[in-house]
Amino acid sequence: MNVIVTDDGFRPDDWTRPFEALDALSEAKGGEAVDVASDTSPDALERLLGAKMIRVDFPSSNDGRGFTLARQLRRLGYPGRLRARGHVLADQYAMARRSGFDEVEIAPDLARRQTEDQWLSRADWQARDYQSRLRG
């Protein structure tokens, strides 16, 4: 079972409803919980604003398109739960939170390699951003 990472550390997944793939949804239907691929066009996101949960896939740790999608969803006014899933590293946690993700879903093997304390060391993501340091 995958591990959910939040600012408080590791926890089990509490989302029990199924996810639907974005490309399987009809144009009129937004879906309750939707999986979004990293190569999704930002133009396709507006119809998802009513979803309770959106999970954005990160196929590799060097693919940052998911951060852009999260930022776009929040700029469009998405109020729901936003989760990054896949190959997100502890070093990327602060960026995930700053771009709009509420949580990160990682595989158990990654949780064993990058332990909870490594993720928690990045949980102060609001205090360490570049713009805050410039403002003093």
Short mmCIF file of C-alpha atoms in Angstrom, two decimals:
data_model
loop_
_atom_site.label_atom_id
_atom_site.label_comp_id
_atom_site.label_asym_id
_atom_site.label_seq_id
_atom_site.Cartn_x
_atom_site.Cartn_y
_atom_site.Cartn_z
CA MET A 1 0.00 0.00 0.00
CA ASN A 2 1.32 3.45 -0.91
CA VAL A 3 2.36 6.00 1.69
CA ILE A 4 0.89 9.49 1.92
CA VAL A 5 3.29 12.28 2.87
CA THR A 6 1.99 15.46 4.53
CA ASP A 7 3.57 18.22 6.61
CA ASP A 8 3.03 15.91 9.61
CA GLY A 9 4.91 12.96 8.08
CA PHE A 10 3.85 9.58 6.75
CA ARG A 11 0.33 8.26 7.05
CA PRO A 12 -1.82 5.62 5.39
CA ASP A 13 -4.10 6.61 2.54
CA ASP A 14 -7.55 7.58 3.79
CA TRP A 15 -9.09 8.05 0.32
CA THR A 16 -11.21 4.96 -0.33
CA ARG A 17 -13.14 5.90 -3.47
CA PRO A 18 -11.90 4.96 -6.95
CA PHE A 19 -10.09 7.34 -9.28
CA GLU A 20 -11.14 7.89 -12.88
CA ALA A 21 -8.68 8.72 -15.64
CA LEU A 22 -9.14 12.21 -17.05
CA ASP A 23 -9.26 10.91 -20.62
CA ALA A 24 -12.08 8.50 -19.67
CA LEU A 25 -14.38 11.29 -18.44
CA SER A 26 -17.02 12.75 -20.67
CA GLU A 27 -16.73 16.47 -21.43
CA ALA A 28 -19.65 17.33 -19.16
CA LYS A 29 -18.62 15.13 -16.25
CA GLY A 30 -15.94 16.35 -13.90
CA GLY A 31 -15.58 13.21 -11.79
CA GLU A 32 -15.28 12.90 -8.01
CA ALA A 33 -11.67 11.69 -7.96
CA VAL A 34 -9.59 12.08 -11.10
CA ASP A 35 -6.14 10.88 -12.17
CA VAL A 36 -4.33 13.42 -14.32
CA ALA A 37 -1.31 12.51 -16.44
CA SER A 38 1.72 14.79 -16.42
CA ASP A 39 1.30 15.56 -20.12
CA THR A 40 -2.26 16.87 -19.71
CA SER A 41 -2.91 20.19 -21.37
CA PRO A 42 -3.67 22.96 -18.87
CA ASP A 43 -6.70 23.77 -21.05
CA ALA A 44 -8.30 20.48 -19.93
CA LEU A 45 -8.19 21.32 -16.22
CA GLU A 46 -11.09 23.73 -15.89
CA ARG A 47 -13.71 21.00 -16.05
CA LEU A 48 -12.14 19.33 -12.99
CA LEU A 49 -12.80 22.18 -10.57
CA GLY A 50 -15.73 20.33 -8.98
CA ALA A 51 -13.73 17.17 -8.19
CA LYS A 52 -13.11 16.36 -4.54
CA MET A 53 -9.67 14.88 -5.25
CA ILE A 54 -7.24 15.28 -8.13
CA ARG A 55 -4.16 13.10 -8.29
CA VAL A 56 -1.40 14.25 -10.66
CA ASP A 57 1.05 11.65 -11.89
CA PHE A 58 4.82 12.14 -11.76
CA PRO A 59 6.27 9.44 -14.05
CA SER A 60 9.84 10.38 -13.11
CA SER A 61 11.51 12.65 -10.59
CA ASN A 62 12.91 14.86 -13.34
CA ASP A 63 9.48 15.54 -14.90
CA GLY A 64 8.24 18.80 -13.38
CA ARG A 65 5.12 19.23 -15.49
CA GLY A 66 2.96 18.12 -12.55
CA PHE A 67 4.05 21.19 -10.58
CA THR A 68 2.77 23.38 -13.41
CA LEU A 69 -0.56 21.54 -13.48
CA ALA A 70 -0.99 21.96 -9.73
CA ARG A 71 -0.25 25.67 -9.93
CA GLN A 72 -2.71 26.08 -12.79
CA LEU A 73 -5.46 24.21 -10.90
CA ARG A 74 -5.02 26.47 -7.87
CA ARG A 75 -5.00 29.59 -10.06
CA LEU A 76 -8.27 28.42 -11.60
CA GLY A 77 -9.69 28.24 -8.07
CA TYR A 78 -9.60 24.51 -7.41
CA PRO A 79 -10.52 24.15 -3.70
CA GLY A 80 -10.30 20.36 -3.35
CA ARG A 81 -7.64 17.93 -2.32
CA LEU A 82 -4.65 17.87 -4.65
CA ARG A 83 -2.19 14.98 -4.54
CA ALA A 84 1.10 14.35 -6.35
CA ARG A 85 1.67 10.66 -7.05
CA GLY A 86 4.68 8.75 -8.21
CA HIS A 87 8.32 9.65 -8.44
CA VAL A 88 8.43 12.69 -6.19
CA LEU A 89 11.53 12.87 -4.01
CA ALA A 90 11.86 14.28 -0.50
CA ASP A 91 13.97 17.11 -1.96
CA GLN A 92 10.97 18.08 -4.10
CA TYR A 93 8.43 18.16 -1.27
CA ALA A 94 8.70 21.91 -0.63
CA MET A 95 8.19 22.61 -4.35
CA ALA A 96 5.17 20.32 -4.39
CA ARG A 97 3.59 22.18 -1.48
CA ARG A 98 4.41 25.61 -2.92
CA SER A 99 2.88 24.72 -6.26
CA GLY A 100 -0.41 23.75 -4.61
CA PHE A 101 -0.27 20.08 -3.67
CA ASP A 102 -1.73 19.10 -0.30
CA GLU A 103 0.06 15.77 -0.12
CA VAL A 104 2.33 13.35 -1.95
CA GLU A 105 1.69 9.66 -2.57
CA ILE A 106 4.81 7.51 -2.78
CA ALA A 107 5.51 3.80 -3.14
CA PRO A 108 6.59 1.83 -0.05
CA ASP A 109 10.07 1.20 -1.50
CA LEU A 110 10.65 4.96 -1.86
CA ALA A 111 9.42 5.47 1.72
CA ARG A 112 12.05 2.95 2.86
CA ARG A 113 14.85 4.70 0.92
CA GLN A 114 13.77 8.23 1.82
CA THR A 115 12.57 7.97 5.38
CA GLU A 116 9.98 10.09 7.12
CA ASP A 117 12.60 12.31 8.77
CA GLN A 118 13.93 13.31 5.33
CA TRP A 119 10.45 14.41 4.26
CA LEU A 120 9.79 16.19 7.57
CA SER A 121 12.99 18.19 7.17
CA ARG A 122 11.31 19.82 4.15
CA ALA A 123 7.92 20.34 5.86
CA ASP A 124 8.76 23.95 6.72
CA TRP A 125 8.27 24.79 3.06
CA GLN A 126 6.66 28.17 3.76
CA ALA A 127 9.69 29.49 5.65
CA ARG A 128 12.30 28.55 3.07
CA ASP A 129 11.06 29.99 -0.18
CA TYR A 130 13.20 32.39 -2.18
CA GLN A 131 10.68 35.25 -2.23
CA SER A 132 10.27 35.23 1.56
CA ARG A 133 14.03 35.47 2.01
CA LEU A 134 14.16 38.46 -0.36
CA ARG A 135 11.40 40.24 1.57
CA GLY A 136 13.38 39.73 4.76
#
